[in-house]
Amino acid sequence: MGVDASFAENIDPYNDGSQYAYGENVGFLNFEPDDNGGSGAEVTSSRVTGYVWQENADWINLSPSNYGGVLNDGNGNLSGYAWGENVGWINFNPTGGGVTIDENGNFNGYAWGENIGWIHFQNQNPAYKVQTEGLQDSDGDGVPDVRDVCPGFDDKVDTDGDGIPDGCDSDKDGDTYTSAGGDCNDLDAAVHPFATEICDGVDNNCDGQIDENVKTTYYRDADGDGYGDPNTITENCTQPSGYVT
């Protein structure tokens, strides 16, 4: 059986060899046969797809068209069937067994092969296991914690587009100034300690004052003759009605 060598896989995320299950009658089954990339198994929130290699049984298809393949209920409880032309059907939720994936991405339990018997997914001695990316998603942004740049905050909120979520970004607006460094509004790149103060009702230079030394002085012109009263003045960014400069 041929396989698609470009198939995505996400087994053994820490590259420590966590890619093997063990069949009691066939030996080890490799869920990441090409190591970092290529054919192998991919776990999603709804399915387990791709291929497993067994040296005595050849390729095992985790997503055959018949029986719908291997399914994931979103909580790591697997069901359904894989198929290999030399081993037949493999049930991931058999009576007396079953395979689950915990929040750390570890496969646990037993699958049953109709022609090869029990397949065990984790063991202490000899040590072997299959591991994928952890299912835990602390911030609920759809990115598992093991891949999340900032697991406490939504990765989708990235004001300055630098790839670092706002919750973990020391410079959210990309102006090279941080809150710790005196940036009083780290969501506005025009506001930082070295900005030029302009007359806009904002503390542009973060000195605690608003529009200092940039307002225009206006004089009250009650009779509309174009001449203001020097005793009735106001400072403003825009000219008020009834006032002249």
PDB file of C-alpha atoms in Angstrom:
ATOM      1  CA  MET A   1       0.000   0.000   0.000  1.00  0.00           C
ATOM      2  CA  GLY A   2       1.344   3.436  -0.917  1.00  0.00           C
ATOM      3  CA  VAL A   3       1.021   6.457   1.356  1.00  0.00           C
ATOM      4  CA  ASP A   4       0.942  10.196   0.881  1.00  0.00           C
ATOM      5  CA  ALA A   5       4.414  11.272   2.008  1.00  0.00           C
ATOM      6  CA  SER A   6       3.292  14.871   2.420  1.00  0.00           C
ATOM      7  CA  PHE A   7       0.666  13.969   5.014  1.00  0.00           C
ATOM      8  CA  ALA A   8       0.848  16.163   8.108  1.00  0.00           C
ATOM      9  CA  GLU A   9       1.612  14.573  11.469  1.00  0.00           C
ATOM     10  CA  ASN A  10       1.814  15.857  15.037  1.00  0.00           C
ATOM     11  CA  ILE A  11       3.155  12.884  16.975  1.00  0.00           C
ATOM     12  CA  ASP A  12       6.152  13.070  19.351  1.00  0.00           C
ATOM     13  CA  PRO A  13       6.029  16.876  19.854  1.00  0.00           C
ATOM     14  CA  TYR A  14       9.107  16.895  22.097  1.00  0.00           C
ATOM     15  CA  ASN A  15      11.202  14.646  19.810  1.00  0.00           C
ATOM     16  CA  ASP A  16      11.876  12.143  22.588  1.00  0.00           C
ATOM     17  CA  GLY A  17      10.753   9.018  20.740  1.00  0.00           C
ATOM     18  CA  SER A  18       7.164   9.084  22.010  1.00  0.00           C
ATOM     19  CA  GLN A  19       5.774   7.489  18.864  1.00  0.00           C
ATOM     20  CA  TYR A  20       5.475   3.744  19.547  1.00  0.00           C
ATOM     21  CA  ALA A  21       2.626   1.454  20.520  1.00  0.00           C
ATOM     22  CA  TYR A  22       3.152  -2.294  20.924  1.00  0.00           C
ATOM     23  CA  GLY A  23       1.184  -5.133  19.370  1.00  0.00           C
ATOM     24  CA  GLU A  24       1.307  -8.394  21.313  1.00  0.00           C
ATOM     25  CA  ASN A  25       1.712 -10.443  18.146  1.00  0.00           C
ATOM     26  CA  VAL A  26       3.501  -8.058  15.780  1.00  0.00           C
ATOM     27  CA  GLY A  27       5.786  -5.835  17.855  1.00  0.00           C
ATOM     28  CA  PHE A  28       6.129  -2.066  17.737  1.00  0.00           C
ATOM     29  CA  LEU A  29       3.866   0.192  15.678  1.00  0.00           C
ATOM     30  CA  ASN A  30       5.417   3.519  14.684  1.00  0.00           C
ATOM     31  CA  PHE A  31       3.036   6.506  14.603  1.00  0.00           C
ATOM     32  CA  GLU A  32       5.756   8.855  13.271  1.00  0.00           C
ATOM     33  CA  PRO A  33       7.699   6.698  10.796  1.00  0.00           C
ATOM     34  CA  ASP A  34       9.316   9.635   8.982  1.00  0.00           C
ATOM     35  CA  ASP A  35      10.154  11.430  12.239  1.00  0.00           C
ATOM     36  CA  ASN A  36       9.660  15.209  11.868  1.00  0.00           C
ATOM     37  CA  GLY A  37       7.241  15.414   8.968  1.00  0.00           C
ATOM     38  CA  GLY A  38       5.910  13.307   6.148  1.00  0.00           C
ATOM     39  CA  SER A  39       3.667  10.295   6.594  1.00  0.00           C
ATOM     40  CA  GLY A  40       2.476   9.576  10.116  1.00  0.00           C
ATOM     41  CA  ALA A  41      -0.504  10.165  12.375  1.00  0.00           C
ATOM     42  CA  GLU A  42      -2.218  13.499  12.878  1.00  0.00           C
ATOM     43  CA  VAL A  43      -4.535  14.080  15.828  1.00  0.00           C
ATOM     44  CA  THR A  44      -7.249  16.715  15.550  1.00  0.00           C
ATOM     45  CA  SER A  45     -10.201  17.521  17.778  1.00  0.00           C
ATOM     46  CA  SER A  46     -12.429  15.239  15.699  1.00  0.00           C
ATOM     47  CA  ARG A  47     -10.245  12.534  14.118  1.00  0.00           C
ATOM     48  CA  VAL A  48      -6.964  10.668  14.012  1.00  0.00           C
ATOM     49  CA  THR A  49      -5.784  10.444  10.421  1.00  0.00           C
ATOM     50  CA  GLY A  50      -2.711   9.377   8.482  1.00  0.00           C
ATOM     51  CA  TYR A  51      -0.635   6.203   8.608  1.00  0.00           C
ATOM     52  CA  VAL A  52       1.199   3.939  11.052  1.00  0.00           C
ATOM     53  CA  TRP A  53       4.151   1.747  10.088  1.00  0.00           C
ATOM     54  CA  GLN A  54       4.669  -1.801  11.387  1.00  0.00           C
ATOM     55  CA  GLU A  55       7.720  -3.631  10.076  1.00  0.00           C
ATOM     56  CA  ASN A  56       5.949  -7.001   9.986  1.00  0.00           C
ATOM     57  CA  ALA A  57       2.611  -5.704   8.748  1.00  0.00           C
ATOM     58  CA  ASP A  58       3.441  -2.748   6.481  1.00  0.00           C
ATOM     59  CA  TRP A  59       1.270   0.416   6.500  1.00  0.00           C
ATOM     60  CA  ILE A  60      -1.876   0.796   8.599  1.00  0.00           C
ATOM     61  CA  ASN A  61      -4.379   3.432   7.472  1.00  0.00           C
ATOM     62  CA  LEU A  62      -5.989   5.410  10.302  1.00  0.00           C
ATOM     63  CA  SER A  63      -8.559   7.013   8.024  1.00  0.00           C
ATOM     64  CA  PRO A  64      -9.900   4.341   5.660  1.00  0.00           C
ATOM     65  CA  SER A  65     -13.047   5.205   3.739  1.00  0.00           C
ATOM     66  CA  ASN A  66     -14.961   2.278   5.242  1.00  0.00           C
ATOM     67  CA  TYR A  67     -16.194   2.597   8.851  1.00  0.00           C
ATOM     68  CA  GLY A  68     -15.225   6.282   8.929  1.00  0.00           C
ATOM     69  CA  GLY A  69     -11.703   5.870  10.293  1.00  0.00           C
ATOM     70  CA  VAL A  70     -10.536   6.656  13.835  1.00  0.00           C
ATOM     71  CA  LEU A  71     -12.648   9.323  15.535  1.00  0.00           C
ATOM     72  CA  ASN A  72     -11.931  11.688  18.438  1.00  0.00           C
ATOM     73  CA  ASP A  73     -14.871  13.018  20.457  1.00  0.00           C
ATOM     74  CA  GLY A  74     -12.978  16.226  21.256  1.00  0.00           C
ATOM     75  CA  ASN A  75     -12.171  15.070  24.780  1.00  0.00           C
ATOM     76  CA  GLY A  76      -9.610  12.484  23.755  1.00  0.00           C
ATOM     77  CA  ASN A  77     -11.923   9.464  23.685  1.00  0.00           C
ATOM     78  CA  LEU A  78     -11.162   7.535  20.500  1.00  0.00           C
ATOM     79  CA  SER A  79     -13.424   5.179  18.574  1.00  0.00           C
ATOM     80  CA  GLY A  80     -13.724   3.731  15.092  1.00  0.00           C
ATOM     81  CA  TYR A  81     -11.382   1.623  13.009  1.00  0.00           C
ATOM     82  CA  ALA A  82      -8.000   1.640  11.306  1.00  0.00           C
ATOM     83  CA  TRP A  83      -7.184  -0.820   8.537  1.00  0.00           C
ATOM     84  CA  GLY A  84      -4.104  -2.540   7.165  1.00  0.00           C
ATOM     85  CA  GLU A  85      -4.106  -4.902   4.217  1.00  0.00           C
ATOM     86  CA  ASN A  86      -1.914  -7.340   6.155  1.00  0.00           C
ATOM     87  CA  VAL A  87      -3.615  -7.020   9.556  1.00  0.00           C
ATOM     88  CA  GLY A  88      -7.262  -6.278   8.822  1.00  0.00           C
ATOM     89  CA  TRP A  89      -9.385  -4.016  11.025  1.00  0.00           C
ATOM     90  CA  ILE A  90      -8.156  -2.436  14.256  1.00  0.00           C
ATOM     91  CA  ASN A  91     -10.840  -1.292  16.710  1.00  0.00           C
ATOM     92  CA  PHE A  92      -9.927   1.711  18.892  1.00  0.00           C
ATOM     93  CA  ASN A  93     -12.867   1.226  21.270  1.00  0.00           C
ATOM     94  CA  PRO A  94     -13.245  -2.539  21.703  1.00  0.00           C
ATOM     95  CA  THR A  95     -15.062  -4.327  24.508  1.00  0.00           C
ATOM     96  CA  GLY A  96     -12.637  -4.634  27.409  1.00  0.00           C
ATOM     97  CA  GLY A  97     -10.313  -2.004  25.978  1.00  0.00           C
ATOM     98  CA  GLY A  98     -10.351   1.451  24.450  1.00  0.00           C
ATOM     99  CA  VAL A  99      -7.891   4.219  23.638  1.00  0.00           C
ATOM    100  CA  THR A 100      -7.909   7.712  25.134  1.00  0.00           C
ATOM    101  CA  ILE A 101      -5.661  10.778  24.869  1.00  0.00           C
ATOM    102  CA  ASP A 102      -5.078  12.745  28.072  1.00  0.00           C
ATOM    103  CA  GLU A 103      -4.632  16.524  28.395  1.00  0.00           C
ATOM    104  CA  ASN A 104      -0.859  16.133  27.998  1.00  0.00           C
ATOM    105  CA  GLY A 105      -1.305  14.358  24.667  1.00  0.00           C
ATOM    106  CA  ASN A 106      -0.449  10.852  25.914  1.00  0.00           C
ATOM    107  CA  PHE A 107      -2.294   7.921  24.353  1.00  0.00           C
ATOM    108  CA  ASN A 108      -3.509   5.379  26.917  1.00  0.00           C
ATOM    109  CA  GLY A 109      -5.231   2.010  26.751  1.00  0.00           C
ATOM    110  CA  TYR A 110      -5.654  -0.785  24.237  1.00  0.00           C
ATOM    111  CA  ALA A 111      -6.889  -1.190  20.670  1.00  0.00           C
ATOM    112  CA  TRP A 112      -7.877  -4.576  19.257  1.00  0.00           C
ATOM    113  CA  GLY A 113      -6.727  -5.939  15.915  1.00  0.00           C
ATOM    114  CA  GLU A 114      -8.931  -8.672  14.490  1.00  0.00           C
ATOM    115  CA  ASN A 115      -5.880 -10.585  13.262  1.00  0.00           C
ATOM    116  CA  ILE A 116      -3.114  -9.309  15.564  1.00  0.00           C
ATOM    117  CA  GLY A 117      -4.725  -9.059  19.004  1.00  0.00           C
ATOM    118  CA  TRP A 118      -4.148  -6.305  21.555  1.00  0.00           C
ATOM    119  CA  ILE A 119      -2.188  -3.140  20.853  1.00  0.00           C
ATOM    120  CA  HIS A 120      -0.933  -1.301  23.966  1.00  0.00           C
ATOM    121  CA  PHE A 121      -0.251   2.434  23.840  1.00  0.00           C
ATOM    122  CA  GLN A 122       1.822   3.135  26.955  1.00  0.00           C
ATOM    123  CA  ASN A 123       4.154   1.080  29.123  1.00  0.00           C
ATOM    124  CA  GLN A 124       6.764   1.688  31.833  1.00  0.00           C
ATOM    125  CA  ASN A 125       9.089  -1.309  31.382  1.00  0.00           C
ATOM    126  CA  PRO A 126      10.051  -1.560  28.642  1.00  0.00           C
ATOM    127  CA  ALA A 127       9.208   2.111  28.187  1.00  0.00           C
ATOM    128  CA  TYR A 128       7.185   3.136  25.160  1.00  0.00           C
ATOM    129  CA  LYS A 129       4.280   5.434  24.437  1.00  0.00           C
ATOM    130  CA  VAL A 130       2.564   7.499  21.765  1.00  0.00           C
ATOM    131  CA  GLN A 131       2.215  11.211  22.432  1.00  0.00           C
ATOM    132  CA  THR A 132       0.721  14.064  20.448  1.00  0.00           C
ATOM    133  CA  GLU A 133       0.235  17.731  21.259  1.00  0.00           C
ATOM    134  CA  GLY A 134      -1.536  18.270  24.564  1.00  0.00           C
ATOM    135  CA  LEU A 135      -5.267  18.823  24.385  1.00  0.00           C
ATOM    136  CA  GLN A 136      -5.254  21.442  27.127  1.00  0.00           C
ATOM    137  CA  ASP A 137      -6.170  24.916  25.862  1.00  0.00           C
ATOM    138  CA  SER A 138      -6.090  27.240  28.868  1.00  0.00           C
ATOM    139  CA  ASP A 139      -7.287  30.361  27.066  1.00  0.00           C
ATOM    140  CA  GLY A 140      -9.776  28.677  24.740  1.00  0.00           C
ATOM    141  CA  ASP A 141      -8.303  30.212  21.600  1.00  0.00           C
ATOM    142  CA  GLY A 142      -8.118  26.908  19.734  1.00  0.00           C
ATOM    143  CA  VAL A 143      -4.326  26.663  20.065  1.00  0.00           C
ATOM    144  CA  PRO A 144      -3.145  23.831  22.370  1.00  0.00           C
ATOM    145  CA  ASP A 145      -0.969  25.037  25.231  1.00  0.00           C
ATOM    146  CA  VAL A 146       2.038  23.094  23.915  1.00  0.00           C
ATOM    147  CA  ARG A 147       2.037  25.304  20.789  1.00  0.00           C
ATOM    148  CA  ASP A 148       0.564  28.435  22.318  1.00  0.00           C
ATOM    149  CA  VAL A 149       2.858  31.470  22.353  1.00  0.00           C
ATOM    150  CA  CYS A 150       0.902  32.829  25.288  1.00  0.00           C
ATOM    151  CA  PRO A 151      -1.332  30.135  26.854  1.00  0.00           C
ATOM    152  CA  GLY A 152      -3.010  32.540  29.264  1.00  0.00           C
ATOM    153  CA  PHE A 153      -4.288  34.887  26.551  1.00  0.00           C
ATOM    154  CA  ASP A 154      -6.079  34.614  23.220  1.00  0.00           C
ATOM    155  CA  ASP A 155      -3.473  34.312  20.453  1.00  0.00           C
ATOM    156  CA  LYS A 156      -5.880  35.970  18.023  1.00  0.00           C
ATOM    157  CA  VAL A 157      -5.588  39.366  19.788  1.00  0.00           C
ATOM    158  CA  ASP A 158      -2.354  40.831  18.432  1.00  0.00           C
ATOM    159  CA  THR A 159      -2.685  44.594  18.024  1.00  0.00           C
ATOM    160  CA  ASP A 160       0.689  45.242  16.419  1.00  0.00           C
ATOM    161  CA  GLY A 161       0.755  42.046  14.337  1.00  0.00           C
ATOM    162  CA  ASP A 162       4.141  40.903  15.606  1.00  0.00           C
ATOM    163  CA  GLY A 163       3.014  37.347  16.335  1.00  0.00           C
ATOM    164  CA  ILE A 164       3.025  37.879  20.107  1.00  0.00           C
ATOM    165  CA  PRO A 165      -0.463  38.023  21.673  1.00  0.00           C
ATOM    166  CA  ASP A 166      -1.224  41.253  23.498  1.00  0.00           C
ATOM    167  CA  GLY A 167      -1.417  39.489  26.859  1.00  0.00           C
ATOM    168  CA  CYS A 168       2.246  38.479  26.639  1.00  0.00           C
ATOM    169  CA  ASP A 169       3.552  41.297  24.489  1.00  0.00           C
ATOM    170  CA  SER A 170       5.643  43.883  26.326  1.00  0.00           C
ATOM    171  CA  ASP A 171       5.200  46.207  23.328  1.00  0.00           C
ATOM    172  CA  LYS A 172       1.689  45.698  22.029  1.00  0.00           C
ATOM    173  CA  ASP A 173       1.596  48.623  19.593  1.00  0.00           C
ATOM    174  CA  GLY A 174       5.041  48.079  18.062  1.00  0.00           C
ATOM    175  CA  ASP A 175       6.420  51.546  18.849  1.00  0.00           C
ATOM    176  CA  THR A 176       9.476  50.013  20.643  1.00  0.00           C
ATOM    177  CA  TYR A 177       8.316  51.421  24.000  1.00  0.00           C
ATOM    178  CA  THR A 178       6.788  49.264  26.733  1.00  0.00           C
ATOM    179  CA  SER A 179       4.513  49.876  29.692  1.00  0.00           C
ATOM    180  CA  ALA A 180       7.407  49.057  31.999  1.00  0.00           C
ATOM    181  CA  GLY A 181       9.458  51.679  30.152  1.00  0.00           C
ATOM    182  CA  GLY A 182       6.898  54.441  30.616  1.00  0.00           C
ATOM    183  CA  ASP A 183       4.552  53.926  27.657  1.00  0.00           C
ATOM    184  CA  CYS A 184       1.242  55.147  29.098  1.00  0.00           C
ATOM    185  CA  ASN A 185      -0.843  53.688  26.251  1.00  0.00           C
ATOM    186  CA  ASP A 186       0.697  50.577  24.757  1.00  0.00           C
ATOM    187  CA  LEU A 187      -2.161  50.189  22.304  1.00  0.00           C
ATOM    188  CA  ASP A 188      -1.370  53.449  20.483  1.00  0.00           C
ATOM    189  CA  ALA A 189       1.962  53.718  18.662  1.00  0.00           C
ATOM    190  CA  ALA A 190       1.672  57.532  18.609  1.00  0.00           C
ATOM    191  CA  VAL A 191       1.814  57.638  22.401  1.00  0.00           C
ATOM    192  CA  HIS A 192       5.118  57.029  24.210  1.00  0.00           C
ATOM    193  CA  PRO A 193       7.587  58.953  26.415  1.00  0.00           C
ATOM    194  CA  PHE A 194       9.411  60.521  23.461  1.00  0.00           C
ATOM    195  CA  ALA A 195       6.409  61.445  21.336  1.00  0.00           C
ATOM    196  CA  THR A 196       5.795  65.069  20.365  1.00  0.00           C
ATOM    197  CA  GLU A 197       2.889  66.546  22.279  1.00  0.00           C
ATOM    198  CA  ILE A 198       0.171  67.713  19.931  1.00  0.00           C
ATOM    199  CA  CYS A 199      -3.118  69.402  20.680  1.00  0.00           C
ATOM    200  CA  ASP A 200      -5.545  66.488  20.602  1.00  0.00           C
ATOM    201  CA  GLY A 201      -6.784  65.924  24.149  1.00  0.00           C
ATOM    202  CA  VAL A 202      -4.269  63.093  24.685  1.00  0.00           C
ATOM    203  CA  ASP A 203      -1.139  62.844  26.819  1.00  0.00           C
ATOM    204  CA  ASN A 204       1.089  62.008  23.845  1.00  0.00           C
ATOM    205  CA  ASN A 205       4.437  62.090  25.663  1.00  0.00           C
ATOM    206  CA  CYS A 206       3.288  60.335  28.836  1.00  0.00           C
ATOM    207  CA  ASP A 207       4.359  63.112  31.209  1.00  0.00           C
ATOM    208  CA  GLY A 208       1.042  63.159  33.023  1.00  0.00           C
ATOM    209  CA  GLN A 209      -0.145  66.349  31.331  1.00  0.00           C
ATOM    210  CA  ILE A 210      -2.489  66.807  28.398  1.00  0.00           C
ATOM    211  CA  ASP A 211      -1.802  69.311  25.607  1.00  0.00           C
ATOM    212  CA  GLU A 212       0.710  71.264  27.667  1.00  0.00           C
ATOM    213  CA  ASN A 213       2.332  74.189  25.833  1.00  0.00           C
ATOM    214  CA  VAL A 214       0.506  73.469  22.592  1.00  0.00           C
ATOM    215  CA  LYS A 215      -2.912  75.048  23.145  1.00  0.00           C
ATOM    216  CA  THR A 216      -3.867  78.318  21.467  1.00  0.00           C
ATOM    217  CA  THR A 217      -5.062  81.302  23.540  1.00  0.00           C
ATOM    218  CA  TYR A 218      -8.440  82.668  22.435  1.00  0.00           C
ATOM    219  CA  TYR A 219     -10.113  85.963  23.516  1.00  0.00           C
ATOM    220  CA  ARG A 220     -13.814  86.525  23.966  1.00  0.00           C
ATOM    221  CA  ASP A 221     -15.353  88.676  21.197  1.00  0.00           C
ATOM    222  CA  ALA A 222     -18.809  89.381  22.605  1.00  0.00           C
ATOM    223  CA  ASP A 223     -19.781  92.065  20.068  1.00  0.00           C
ATOM    224  CA  GLY A 224     -18.394  90.298  17.024  1.00  0.00           C
ATOM    225  CA  ASP A 225     -16.195  93.175  15.925  1.00  0.00           C
ATOM    226  CA  GLY A 226     -13.140  90.940  15.499  1.00  0.00           C
ATOM    227  CA  TYR A 227     -11.413  92.222  18.595  1.00  0.00           C
ATOM    228  CA  GLY A 228     -11.173  90.081  21.699  1.00  0.00           C
ATOM    229  CA  ASP A 229     -11.419  91.004  25.350  1.00  0.00           C
ATOM    230  CA  PRO A 230      -7.969  90.516  26.953  1.00  0.00           C
ATOM    231  CA  ASN A 231      -9.670  89.898  30.272  1.00  0.00           C
ATOM    232  CA  THR A 232     -11.763  86.964  29.028  1.00  0.00           C
ATOM    233  CA  ILE A 233      -9.568  84.254  27.619  1.00  0.00           C
ATOM    234  CA  THR A 234      -9.483  80.493  27.140  1.00  0.00           C
ATOM    235  CA  GLU A 235      -6.872  78.031  25.927  1.00  0.00           C
ATOM    236  CA  ASN A 236      -8.043  75.395  23.517  1.00  0.00           C
ATOM    237  CA  CYS A 237      -7.008  73.141  20.657  1.00  0.00           C
ATOM    238  CA  THR A 238      -9.810  74.452  18.453  1.00  0.00           C
ATOM    239  CA  GLN A 239     -11.357  77.910  18.240  1.00  0.00           C
ATOM    240  CA  PRO A 240     -14.521  78.189  20.338  1.00  0.00           C
ATOM    241  CA  SER A 241     -17.517  80.059  18.968  1.00  0.00           C
ATOM    242  CA  GLY A 242     -17.424  83.752  19.939  1.00  0.00           C
ATOM    243  CA  TYR A 243     -13.673  83.845  20.460  1.00  0.00           C
ATOM    244  CA  VAL A 244     -10.818  85.222  18.376  1.00  0.00           C
ATOM    245  CA  THR A 245      -7.061  84.972  18.530  1.00  0.00           C
TER     246      THR A 245
END
